[in-house]
Short mmCIF file of C-alpha atoms in Angstrom, two decimals:
data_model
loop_
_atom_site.label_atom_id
_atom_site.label_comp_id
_atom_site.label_asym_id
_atom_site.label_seq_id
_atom_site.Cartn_x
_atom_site.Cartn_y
_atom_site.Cartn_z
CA UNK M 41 47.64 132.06 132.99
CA UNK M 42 51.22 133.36 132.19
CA UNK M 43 54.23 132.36 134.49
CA UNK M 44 55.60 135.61 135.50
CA UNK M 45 59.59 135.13 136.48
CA UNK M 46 61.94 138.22 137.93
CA UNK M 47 65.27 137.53 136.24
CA UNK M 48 67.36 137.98 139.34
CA UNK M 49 65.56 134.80 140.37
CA UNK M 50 65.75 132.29 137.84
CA UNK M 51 66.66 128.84 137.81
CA UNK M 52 70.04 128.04 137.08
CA UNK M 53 71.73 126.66 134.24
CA UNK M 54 70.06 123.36 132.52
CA UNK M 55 74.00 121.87 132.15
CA UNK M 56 77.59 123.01 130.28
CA UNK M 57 78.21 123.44 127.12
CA UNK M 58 79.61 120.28 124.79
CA UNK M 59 83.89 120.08 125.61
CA UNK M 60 85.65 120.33 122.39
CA UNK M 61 88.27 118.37 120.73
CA UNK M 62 90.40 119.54 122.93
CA UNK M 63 89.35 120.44 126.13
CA UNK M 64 90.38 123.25 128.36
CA UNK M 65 91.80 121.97 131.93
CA UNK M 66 93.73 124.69 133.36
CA UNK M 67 92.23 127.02 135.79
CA UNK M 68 90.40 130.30 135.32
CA UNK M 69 92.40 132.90 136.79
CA UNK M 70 90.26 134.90 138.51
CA UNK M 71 91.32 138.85 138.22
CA UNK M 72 91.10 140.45 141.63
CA UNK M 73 88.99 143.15 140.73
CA UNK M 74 87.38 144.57 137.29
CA UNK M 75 86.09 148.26 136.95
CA UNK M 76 89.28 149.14 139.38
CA UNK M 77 87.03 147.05 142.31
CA UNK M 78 84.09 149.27 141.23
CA UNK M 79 80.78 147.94 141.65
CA UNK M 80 77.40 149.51 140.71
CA UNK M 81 75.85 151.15 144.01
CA UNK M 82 72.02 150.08 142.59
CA UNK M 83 72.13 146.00 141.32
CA UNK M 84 69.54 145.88 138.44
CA UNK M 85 67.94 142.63 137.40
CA UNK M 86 69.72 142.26 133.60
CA UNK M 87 68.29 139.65 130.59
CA UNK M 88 70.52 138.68 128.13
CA UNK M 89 69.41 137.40 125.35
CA UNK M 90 71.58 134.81 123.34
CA UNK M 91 74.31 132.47 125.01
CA UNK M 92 76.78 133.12 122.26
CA UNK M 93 80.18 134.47 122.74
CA UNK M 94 78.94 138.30 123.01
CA UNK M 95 75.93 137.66 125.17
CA UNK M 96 78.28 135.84 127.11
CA UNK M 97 81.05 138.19 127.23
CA UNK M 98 78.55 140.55 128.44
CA UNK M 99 76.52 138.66 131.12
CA UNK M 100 80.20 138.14 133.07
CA UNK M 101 81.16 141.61 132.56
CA UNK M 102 77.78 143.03 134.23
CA UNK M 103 77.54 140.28 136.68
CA UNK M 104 81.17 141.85 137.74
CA UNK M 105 79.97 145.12 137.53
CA UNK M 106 77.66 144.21 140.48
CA UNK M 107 74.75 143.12 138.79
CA UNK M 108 71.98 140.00 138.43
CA UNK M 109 72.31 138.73 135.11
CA UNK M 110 70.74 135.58 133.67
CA UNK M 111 71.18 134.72 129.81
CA UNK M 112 68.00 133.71 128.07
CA UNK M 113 69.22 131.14 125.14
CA UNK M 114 66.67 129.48 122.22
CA UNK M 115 68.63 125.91 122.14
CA UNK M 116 67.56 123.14 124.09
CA UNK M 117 71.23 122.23 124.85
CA UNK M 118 74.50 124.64 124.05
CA UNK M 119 76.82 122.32 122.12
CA UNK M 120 79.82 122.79 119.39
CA UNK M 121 79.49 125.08 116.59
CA UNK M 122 81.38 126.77 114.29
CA UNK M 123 85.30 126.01 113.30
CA UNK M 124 88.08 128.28 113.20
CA UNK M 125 88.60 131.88 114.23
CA UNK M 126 91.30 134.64 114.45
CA UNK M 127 91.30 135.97 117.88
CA UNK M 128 93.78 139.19 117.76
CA UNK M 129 94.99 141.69 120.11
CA UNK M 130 92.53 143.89 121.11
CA UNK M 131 90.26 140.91 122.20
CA UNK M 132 93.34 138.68 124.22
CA UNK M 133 94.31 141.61 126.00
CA UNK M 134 90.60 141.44 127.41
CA UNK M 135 90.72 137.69 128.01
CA UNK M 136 94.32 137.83 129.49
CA UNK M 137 92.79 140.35 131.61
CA UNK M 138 90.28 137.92 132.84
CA UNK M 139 92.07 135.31 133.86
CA UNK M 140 91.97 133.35 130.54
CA UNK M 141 95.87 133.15 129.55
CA UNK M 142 96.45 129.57 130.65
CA UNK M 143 93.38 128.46 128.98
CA UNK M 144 94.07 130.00 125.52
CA UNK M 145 97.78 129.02 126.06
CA UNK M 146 97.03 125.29 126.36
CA UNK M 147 94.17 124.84 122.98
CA UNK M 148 94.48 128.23 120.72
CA UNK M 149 97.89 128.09 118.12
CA UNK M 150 100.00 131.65 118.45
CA UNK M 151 100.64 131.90 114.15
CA UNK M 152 104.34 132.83 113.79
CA UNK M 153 103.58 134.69 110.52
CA UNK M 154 101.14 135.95 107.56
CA UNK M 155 101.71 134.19 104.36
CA UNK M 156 99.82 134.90 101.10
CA UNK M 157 99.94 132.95 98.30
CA UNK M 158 98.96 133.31 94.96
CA UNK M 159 96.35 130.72 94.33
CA UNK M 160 97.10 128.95 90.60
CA UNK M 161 100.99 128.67 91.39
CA UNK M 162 100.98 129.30 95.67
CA UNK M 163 103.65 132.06 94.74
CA UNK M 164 105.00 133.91 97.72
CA UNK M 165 103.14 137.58 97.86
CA UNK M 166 103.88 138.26 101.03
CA UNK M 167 104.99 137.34 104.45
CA UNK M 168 105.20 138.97 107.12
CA UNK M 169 106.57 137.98 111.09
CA UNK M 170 103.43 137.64 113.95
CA UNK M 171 104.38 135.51 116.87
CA UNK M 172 105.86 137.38 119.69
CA UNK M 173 106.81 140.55 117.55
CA UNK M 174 102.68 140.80 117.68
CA UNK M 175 102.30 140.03 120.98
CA UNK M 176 105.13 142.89 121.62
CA UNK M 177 104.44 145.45 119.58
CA UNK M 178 100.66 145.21 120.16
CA UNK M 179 100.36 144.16 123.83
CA UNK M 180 98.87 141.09 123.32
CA UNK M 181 99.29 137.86 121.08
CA UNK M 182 97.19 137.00 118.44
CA UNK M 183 95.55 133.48 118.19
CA UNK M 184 93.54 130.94 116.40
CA UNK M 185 91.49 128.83 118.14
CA UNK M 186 88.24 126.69 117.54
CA UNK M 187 85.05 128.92 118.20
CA UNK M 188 83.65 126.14 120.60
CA UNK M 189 87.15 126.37 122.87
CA UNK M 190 86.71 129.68 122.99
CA UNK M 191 82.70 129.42 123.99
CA UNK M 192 83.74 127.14 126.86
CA UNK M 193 86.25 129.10 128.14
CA UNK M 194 83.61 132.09 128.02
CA UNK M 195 81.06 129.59 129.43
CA UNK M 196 83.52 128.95 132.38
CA UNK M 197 84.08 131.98 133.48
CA UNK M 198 80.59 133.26 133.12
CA UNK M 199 78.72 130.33 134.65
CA UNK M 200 79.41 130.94 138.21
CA UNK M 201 78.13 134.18 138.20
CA UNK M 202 75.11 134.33 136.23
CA UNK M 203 72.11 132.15 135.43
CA UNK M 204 71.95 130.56 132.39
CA UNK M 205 68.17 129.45 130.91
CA UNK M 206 68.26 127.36 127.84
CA UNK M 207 65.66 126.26 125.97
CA UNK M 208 64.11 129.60 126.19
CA UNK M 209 63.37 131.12 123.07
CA UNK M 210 61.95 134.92 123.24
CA UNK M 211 59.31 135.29 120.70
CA UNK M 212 58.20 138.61 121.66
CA UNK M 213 58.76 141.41 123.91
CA UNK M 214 57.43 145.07 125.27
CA UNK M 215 60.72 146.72 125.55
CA UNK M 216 59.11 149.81 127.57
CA UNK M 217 58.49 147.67 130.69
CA UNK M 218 60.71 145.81 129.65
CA UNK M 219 58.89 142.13 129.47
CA UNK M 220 60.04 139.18 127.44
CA UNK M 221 57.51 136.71 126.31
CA UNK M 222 58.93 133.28 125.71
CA UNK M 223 58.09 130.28 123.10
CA UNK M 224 56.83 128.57 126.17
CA UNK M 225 54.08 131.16 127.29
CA UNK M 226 56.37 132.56 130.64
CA UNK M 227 56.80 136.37 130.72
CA UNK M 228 60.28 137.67 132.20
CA UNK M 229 60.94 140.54 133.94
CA UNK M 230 63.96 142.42 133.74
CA UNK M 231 64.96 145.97 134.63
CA UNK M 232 67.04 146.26 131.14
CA UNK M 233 67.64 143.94 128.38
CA UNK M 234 70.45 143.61 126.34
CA UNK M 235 69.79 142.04 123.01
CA UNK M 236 72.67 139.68 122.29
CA UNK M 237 70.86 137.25 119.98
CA UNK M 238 73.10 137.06 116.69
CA UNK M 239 72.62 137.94 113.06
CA UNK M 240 69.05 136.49 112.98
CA UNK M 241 67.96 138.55 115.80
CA UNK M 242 64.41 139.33 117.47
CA UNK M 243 65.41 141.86 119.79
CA UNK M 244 66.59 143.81 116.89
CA UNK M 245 63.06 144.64 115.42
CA UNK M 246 62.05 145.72 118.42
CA UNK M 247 64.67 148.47 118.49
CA UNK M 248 64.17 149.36 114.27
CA UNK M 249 60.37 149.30 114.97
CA UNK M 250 59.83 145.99 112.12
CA UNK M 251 60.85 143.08 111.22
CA UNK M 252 64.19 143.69 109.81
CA UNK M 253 65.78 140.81 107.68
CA UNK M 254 69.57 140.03 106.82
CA UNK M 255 70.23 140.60 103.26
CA UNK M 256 72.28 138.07 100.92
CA UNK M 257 75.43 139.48 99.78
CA UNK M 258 75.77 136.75 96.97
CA UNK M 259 78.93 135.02 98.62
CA UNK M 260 79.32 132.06 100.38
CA UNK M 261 81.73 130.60 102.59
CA UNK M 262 83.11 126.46 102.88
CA UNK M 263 84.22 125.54 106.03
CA UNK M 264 86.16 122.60 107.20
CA UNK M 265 88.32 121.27 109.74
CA UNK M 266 91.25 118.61 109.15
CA UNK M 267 92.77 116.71 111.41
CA UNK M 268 96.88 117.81 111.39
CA UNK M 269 97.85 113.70 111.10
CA UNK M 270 96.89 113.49 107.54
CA UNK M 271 98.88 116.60 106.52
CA UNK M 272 101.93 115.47 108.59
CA UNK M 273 101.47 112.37 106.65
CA UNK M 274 101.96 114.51 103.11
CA UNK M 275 105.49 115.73 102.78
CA UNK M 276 104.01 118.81 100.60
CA UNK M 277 101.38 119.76 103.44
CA UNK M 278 103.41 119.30 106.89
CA UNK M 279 104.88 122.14 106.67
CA UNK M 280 101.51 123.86 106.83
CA UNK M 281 101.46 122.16 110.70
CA UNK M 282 105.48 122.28 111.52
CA UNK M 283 105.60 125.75 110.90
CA UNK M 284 102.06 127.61 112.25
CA UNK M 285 101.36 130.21 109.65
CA UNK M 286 97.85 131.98 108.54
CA UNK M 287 98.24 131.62 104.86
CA UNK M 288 95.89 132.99 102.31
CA UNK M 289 95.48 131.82 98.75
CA UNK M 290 93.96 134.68 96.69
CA UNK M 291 92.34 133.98 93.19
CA UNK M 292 89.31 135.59 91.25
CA UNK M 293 86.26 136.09 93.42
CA UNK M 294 87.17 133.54 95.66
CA UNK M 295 90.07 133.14 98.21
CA UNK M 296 90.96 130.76 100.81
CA UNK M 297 92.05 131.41 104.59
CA UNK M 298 93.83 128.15 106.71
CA UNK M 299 95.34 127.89 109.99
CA UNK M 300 95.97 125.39 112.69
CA UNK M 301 93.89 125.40 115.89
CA UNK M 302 93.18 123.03 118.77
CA UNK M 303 96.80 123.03 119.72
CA UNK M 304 97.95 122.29 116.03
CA UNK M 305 95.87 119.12 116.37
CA UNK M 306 93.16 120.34 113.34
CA UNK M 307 94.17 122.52 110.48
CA UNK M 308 91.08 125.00 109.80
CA UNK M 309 90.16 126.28 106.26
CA UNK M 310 87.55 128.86 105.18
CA UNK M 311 86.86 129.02 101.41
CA UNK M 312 85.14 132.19 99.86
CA UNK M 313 83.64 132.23 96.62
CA UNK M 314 80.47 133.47 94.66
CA UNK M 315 77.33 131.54 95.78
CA UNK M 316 75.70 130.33 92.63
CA UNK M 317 72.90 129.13 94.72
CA UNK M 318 69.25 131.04 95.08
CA UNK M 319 69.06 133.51 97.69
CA UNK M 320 66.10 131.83 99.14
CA UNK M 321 68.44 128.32 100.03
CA UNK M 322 69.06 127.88 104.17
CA UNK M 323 71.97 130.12 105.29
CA UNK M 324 73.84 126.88 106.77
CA UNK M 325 73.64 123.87 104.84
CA UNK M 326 76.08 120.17 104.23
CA UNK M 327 77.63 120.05 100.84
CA UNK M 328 78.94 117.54 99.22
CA UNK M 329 83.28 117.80 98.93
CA UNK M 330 82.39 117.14 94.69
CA UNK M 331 80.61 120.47 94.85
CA UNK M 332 83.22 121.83 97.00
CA UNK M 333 86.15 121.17 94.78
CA UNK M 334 84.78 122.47 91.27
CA UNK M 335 85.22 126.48 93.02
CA UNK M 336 88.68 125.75 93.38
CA UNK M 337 89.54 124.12 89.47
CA UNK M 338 93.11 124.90 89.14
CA UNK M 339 94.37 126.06 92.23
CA UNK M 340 97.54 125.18 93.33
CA UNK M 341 98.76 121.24 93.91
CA UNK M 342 98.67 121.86 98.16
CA UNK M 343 95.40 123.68 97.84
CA UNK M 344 94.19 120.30 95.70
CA UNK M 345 95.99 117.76 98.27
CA UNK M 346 93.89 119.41 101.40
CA UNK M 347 90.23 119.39 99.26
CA UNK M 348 91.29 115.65 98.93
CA UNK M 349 90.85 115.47 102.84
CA UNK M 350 87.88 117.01 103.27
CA UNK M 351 84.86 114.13 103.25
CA UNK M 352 82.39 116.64 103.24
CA UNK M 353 81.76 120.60 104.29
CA UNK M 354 79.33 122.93 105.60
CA UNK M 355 78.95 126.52 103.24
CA UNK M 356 77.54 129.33 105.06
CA UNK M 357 76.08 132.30 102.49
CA UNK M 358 77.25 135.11 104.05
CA UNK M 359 74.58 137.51 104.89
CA UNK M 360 74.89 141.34 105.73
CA UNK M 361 72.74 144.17 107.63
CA UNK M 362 73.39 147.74 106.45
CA UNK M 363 74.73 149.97 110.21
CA UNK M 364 71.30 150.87 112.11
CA UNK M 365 70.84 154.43 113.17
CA UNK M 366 70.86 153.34 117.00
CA UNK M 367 71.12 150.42 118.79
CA UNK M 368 69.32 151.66 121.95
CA UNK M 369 65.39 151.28 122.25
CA UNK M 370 63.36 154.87 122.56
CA UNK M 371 62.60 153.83 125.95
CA UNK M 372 66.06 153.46 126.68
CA UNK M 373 65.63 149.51 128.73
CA UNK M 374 66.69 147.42 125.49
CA UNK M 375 70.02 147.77 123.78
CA UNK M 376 71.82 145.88 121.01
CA UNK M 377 75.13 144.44 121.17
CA UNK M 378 77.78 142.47 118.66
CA UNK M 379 76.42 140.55 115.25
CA UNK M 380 72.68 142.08 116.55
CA UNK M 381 73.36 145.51 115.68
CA UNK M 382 76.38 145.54 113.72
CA UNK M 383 77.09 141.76 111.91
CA UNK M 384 80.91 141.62 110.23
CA UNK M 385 81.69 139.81 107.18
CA UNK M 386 84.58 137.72 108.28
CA UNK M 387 86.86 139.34 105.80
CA UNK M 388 88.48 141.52 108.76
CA UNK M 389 87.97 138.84 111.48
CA UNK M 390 87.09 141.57 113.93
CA UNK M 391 82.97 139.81 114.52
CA UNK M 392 84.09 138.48 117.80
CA UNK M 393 86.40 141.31 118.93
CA UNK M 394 83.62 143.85 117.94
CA UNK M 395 80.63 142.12 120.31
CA UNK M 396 83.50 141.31 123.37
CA UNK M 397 84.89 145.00 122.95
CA UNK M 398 80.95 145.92 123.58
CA UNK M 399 80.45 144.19 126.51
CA UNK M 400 83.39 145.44 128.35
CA UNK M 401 81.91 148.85 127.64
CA UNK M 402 78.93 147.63 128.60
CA UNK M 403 80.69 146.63 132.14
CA UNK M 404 82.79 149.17 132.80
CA UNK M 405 79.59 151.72 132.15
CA UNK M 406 77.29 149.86 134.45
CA UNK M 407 79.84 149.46 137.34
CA UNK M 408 79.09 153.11 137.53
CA UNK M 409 75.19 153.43 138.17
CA UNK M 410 73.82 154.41 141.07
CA UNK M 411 69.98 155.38 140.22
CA UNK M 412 67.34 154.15 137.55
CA UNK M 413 67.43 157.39 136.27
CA UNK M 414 70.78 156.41 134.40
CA UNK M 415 70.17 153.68 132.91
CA UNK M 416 69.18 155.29 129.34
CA UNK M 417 72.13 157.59 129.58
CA UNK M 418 74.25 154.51 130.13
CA UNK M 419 73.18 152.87 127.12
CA UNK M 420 73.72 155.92 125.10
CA UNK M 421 76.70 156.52 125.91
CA UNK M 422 77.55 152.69 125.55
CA UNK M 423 76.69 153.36 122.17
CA UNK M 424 78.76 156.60 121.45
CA UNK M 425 81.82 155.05 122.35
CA UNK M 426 81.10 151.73 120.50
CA UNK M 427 79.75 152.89 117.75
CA UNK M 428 81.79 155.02 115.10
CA UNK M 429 83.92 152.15 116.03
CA UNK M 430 82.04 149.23 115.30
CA UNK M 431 80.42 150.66 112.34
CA UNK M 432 83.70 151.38 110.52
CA UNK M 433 84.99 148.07 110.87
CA UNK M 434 81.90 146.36 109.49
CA UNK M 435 82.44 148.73 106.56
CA UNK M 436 85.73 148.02 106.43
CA UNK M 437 85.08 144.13 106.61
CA UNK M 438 82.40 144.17 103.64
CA UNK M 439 84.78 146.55 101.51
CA UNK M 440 87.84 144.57 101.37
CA UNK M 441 86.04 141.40 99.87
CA UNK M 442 87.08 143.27 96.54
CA UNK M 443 90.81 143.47 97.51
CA UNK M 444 91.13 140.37 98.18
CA UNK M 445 89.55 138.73 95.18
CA UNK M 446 90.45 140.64 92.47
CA UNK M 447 89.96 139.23 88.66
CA UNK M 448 93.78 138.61 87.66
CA UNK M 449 95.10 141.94 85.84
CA UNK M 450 96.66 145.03 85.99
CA UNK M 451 94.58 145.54 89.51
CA UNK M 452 95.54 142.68 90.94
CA UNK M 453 99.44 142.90 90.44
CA UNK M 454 99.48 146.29 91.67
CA UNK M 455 97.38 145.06 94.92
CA UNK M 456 100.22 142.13 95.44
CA UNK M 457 103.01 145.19 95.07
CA UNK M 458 101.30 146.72 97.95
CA UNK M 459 100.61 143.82 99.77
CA UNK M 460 103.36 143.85 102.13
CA UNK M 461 102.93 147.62 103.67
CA UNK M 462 98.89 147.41 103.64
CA UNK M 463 98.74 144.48 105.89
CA UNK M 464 101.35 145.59 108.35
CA UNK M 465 99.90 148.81 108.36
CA UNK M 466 96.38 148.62 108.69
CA UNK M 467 96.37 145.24 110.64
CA UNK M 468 98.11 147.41 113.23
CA UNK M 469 95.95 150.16 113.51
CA UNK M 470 92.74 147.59 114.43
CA UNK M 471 94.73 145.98 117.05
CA UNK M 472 95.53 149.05 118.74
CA UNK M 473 92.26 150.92 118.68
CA UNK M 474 93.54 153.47 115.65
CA UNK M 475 90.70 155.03 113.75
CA UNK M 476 93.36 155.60 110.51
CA UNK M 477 92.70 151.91 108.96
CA UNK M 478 91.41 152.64 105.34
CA UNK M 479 89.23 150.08 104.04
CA UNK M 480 91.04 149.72 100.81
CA UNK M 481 94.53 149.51 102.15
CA UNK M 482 93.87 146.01 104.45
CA UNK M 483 94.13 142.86 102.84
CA UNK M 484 92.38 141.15 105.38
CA UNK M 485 93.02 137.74 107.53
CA UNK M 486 89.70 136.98 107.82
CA UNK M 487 87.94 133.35 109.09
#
């Protein structure tokens, strides 16, 4: 006989999350009040599906919105993943907001400018100032920091507010009720569901009606981490650590992406390039550093020195979703949020920033119910405001793949001309909510 369970009362969390290199001491800062103190009038039982940074993001903003939240997560124990990622304005604003500035302060790395290169000769294209002019003229720094810092600091402020289930996989659902049936044979109960469960995701077939699969897009992406000693150790590479830039190397379809994080105690690099792999090999895999190198024949003595350091790498392919017509179940109890409805290819680095600008939509919208009877209009309009939005960025992030690795040519020099005024311009215009960022004027500072 099914174990029936009403989220509001689950058990609580099964432990925290692995620390990371470095580990975050300083004290959440709690805000006094979200939603300007507002708190919904009717508390609903919520499920959250996926423990990632979105599902996350969103369990603490409805849990502060009034509600009973508990996050249903697949893994058996929530540990590091990822490497590096670009955290910009419109998303610290949101985490300074919630208490989070001494905690990014202490393990993310403020970059004090944009450098690209060009990637045979690591040619100057373009530079341009960040740092505090970024932080001024935009409200809010932007940072890099390790995705697993960033997932504990999340974890943090979430924890004491929600439940947290892991091990709990959901391998089916009836989205009408809604219900959840889990790997293990329990059914949970929820009065609305929102499906936060990645690219991969189940919930998302339940709201397309089939199972819908991510597509290849042919590229894949090397990541590694190195630690900042050895490159202090090279007089050719310290300045890379010294002086905390995002630099870009741009060469025919590939490019590379590096920046320190961890409090300049690892240097992060993502490497694009054409997968010459079948489609059909796993999306995450170990390669060997051999393999690694032979994309990047050629490339520029610095770019050769910090290959040299790398033992070994994981590639990612990245995979793509075309936009969905809605993100919202018929029935109006299920909706979709971050890489589950609308995935970014990390050419933009706007993936996180899209899922935590959801759930604070998600938040501030729920604060506000008072009967069931609102519920679907909530999630619509959740997704009217989120999603011309969302959907032009991850059009914008697949587009500019071809800007930024062009075949050398006439193309390409003209792209380096414009370098300069594109990435000021357009860069700008994401970080301050403008809807005026063409696709083929951004350069991208992706990773």
């Amino acid at each position: 006989m099914d174990n029936f369970v009403t989220v509001g009362t689950v058990a609580p969390t099964d432990g925290p999350p692995v620390a990371g290199a470095v580990n975050g001491t300083a004290p959440i800062e709690l805000p006094s009040e979200l939603y300007q103190g507002r708190r919904a009038a009717l508390p609903l039982d919520i499920a959250v599906v996926g423990c990632g940074l979105g599902g996350l993001t969103a369990a603490y903003c409805l849990a502060m919105a009034g509600h009973k939240v508990t996050i249903l997560e697949s893994v058996a124990k929530i540990g590091e993943i990822g490497a590096g990622i670009s955290i910009s304005p419109n998303v610290t604003r949101l985490l300074i907001r919630w208490g989070l500035e001494s905690r990014l302060r202490e393990v993310a790395v403020k970059p004090e400018a944009r450098t690209a290169r060009r990637w045979c000769t690591g040619e100057t294209l373009s530079w341009i100032q960040w740092g505090d002019p970024m932080a001024k003229n935009y409200g809010a720094p932007l940072y890099h920091i390790h995705r697993a810092d960033l997932h504990r600091m999340l974890y943090d402020l979430a924890e004491p507010h929600v439940n947290i289930r892991t091990n709990c996989r959901v391998v089916s659902m009836n989205p009408s009720i809604p219900t959840l049936m889990l790997k293990s044979g329990e059914v949970v109960h929820a009065d609305l569901v929102i499906g936060a469960d990645g690219l991969k995701s189940t919930t998302r077939h339940f709201v397309v009606g089939k199972p819908d699969e991510p597509r290849s897009t042919g590229d894949a992406a090397y990541r590694a981490v190195i630690p900042t000693e050895m490159l202090l150790a090279d007089p050719d590479l310290k300045s890379l650590v010294e002086t905390p830039e995002i630099t870009s190397w741009l060469g025919p379809q590939r490019h590379i992406v590096a920046y320190n994080i961890r409090a300049k105690a690892e240097y992060n690099m993502g490497m694009c390039h054409t997968d010459r792999d079948p489609p059909e090999e796993p999306w995450r895999i170990e390669e060997s550093a051999d393999r690694m190198k032979e994309e990047y024949v050629g490339w520029e003595p610095r770019i050769q020195k910090l290959l040299a350091l790398i033992p070994s790498t994981l590639k990612w392919k990245l995979m793509d979703r075309a936009p969905l017509e809605t993100w919202i179940h018929e029935d109006g109890r299920l909706a979709l949020l971050g890489d589950a409805c609308h995935p970014m290819l990390p050419y933009a680095g706007q993936g996180v920033a899209m899922a935590i600008e959801d759930a604070a939509v998600l938040g501030n919208l729920f604060s506000r119910l008072s009967s069931r009877a609102q519920i679907a209009p909530l999630f619509h309009a959740y997704e009217a405001i989120r999603y011309e939005r969302a959907t032009k960025v991850q059009e914008f992030s697949r587009l500019i793949k071809t800007t930024l690795q062009l075949p050398d040519g006439l193309e390409q020099e003209q792209r380096d001309r414009k370098m300069l005024y594109c990435v000021h311009m357009c860069f700008g215009n994401i970080a301050t909510n403008s809807d005026q960022t063409s696709p083929n004027e951004f350069m991208g500072y992706g990773f």
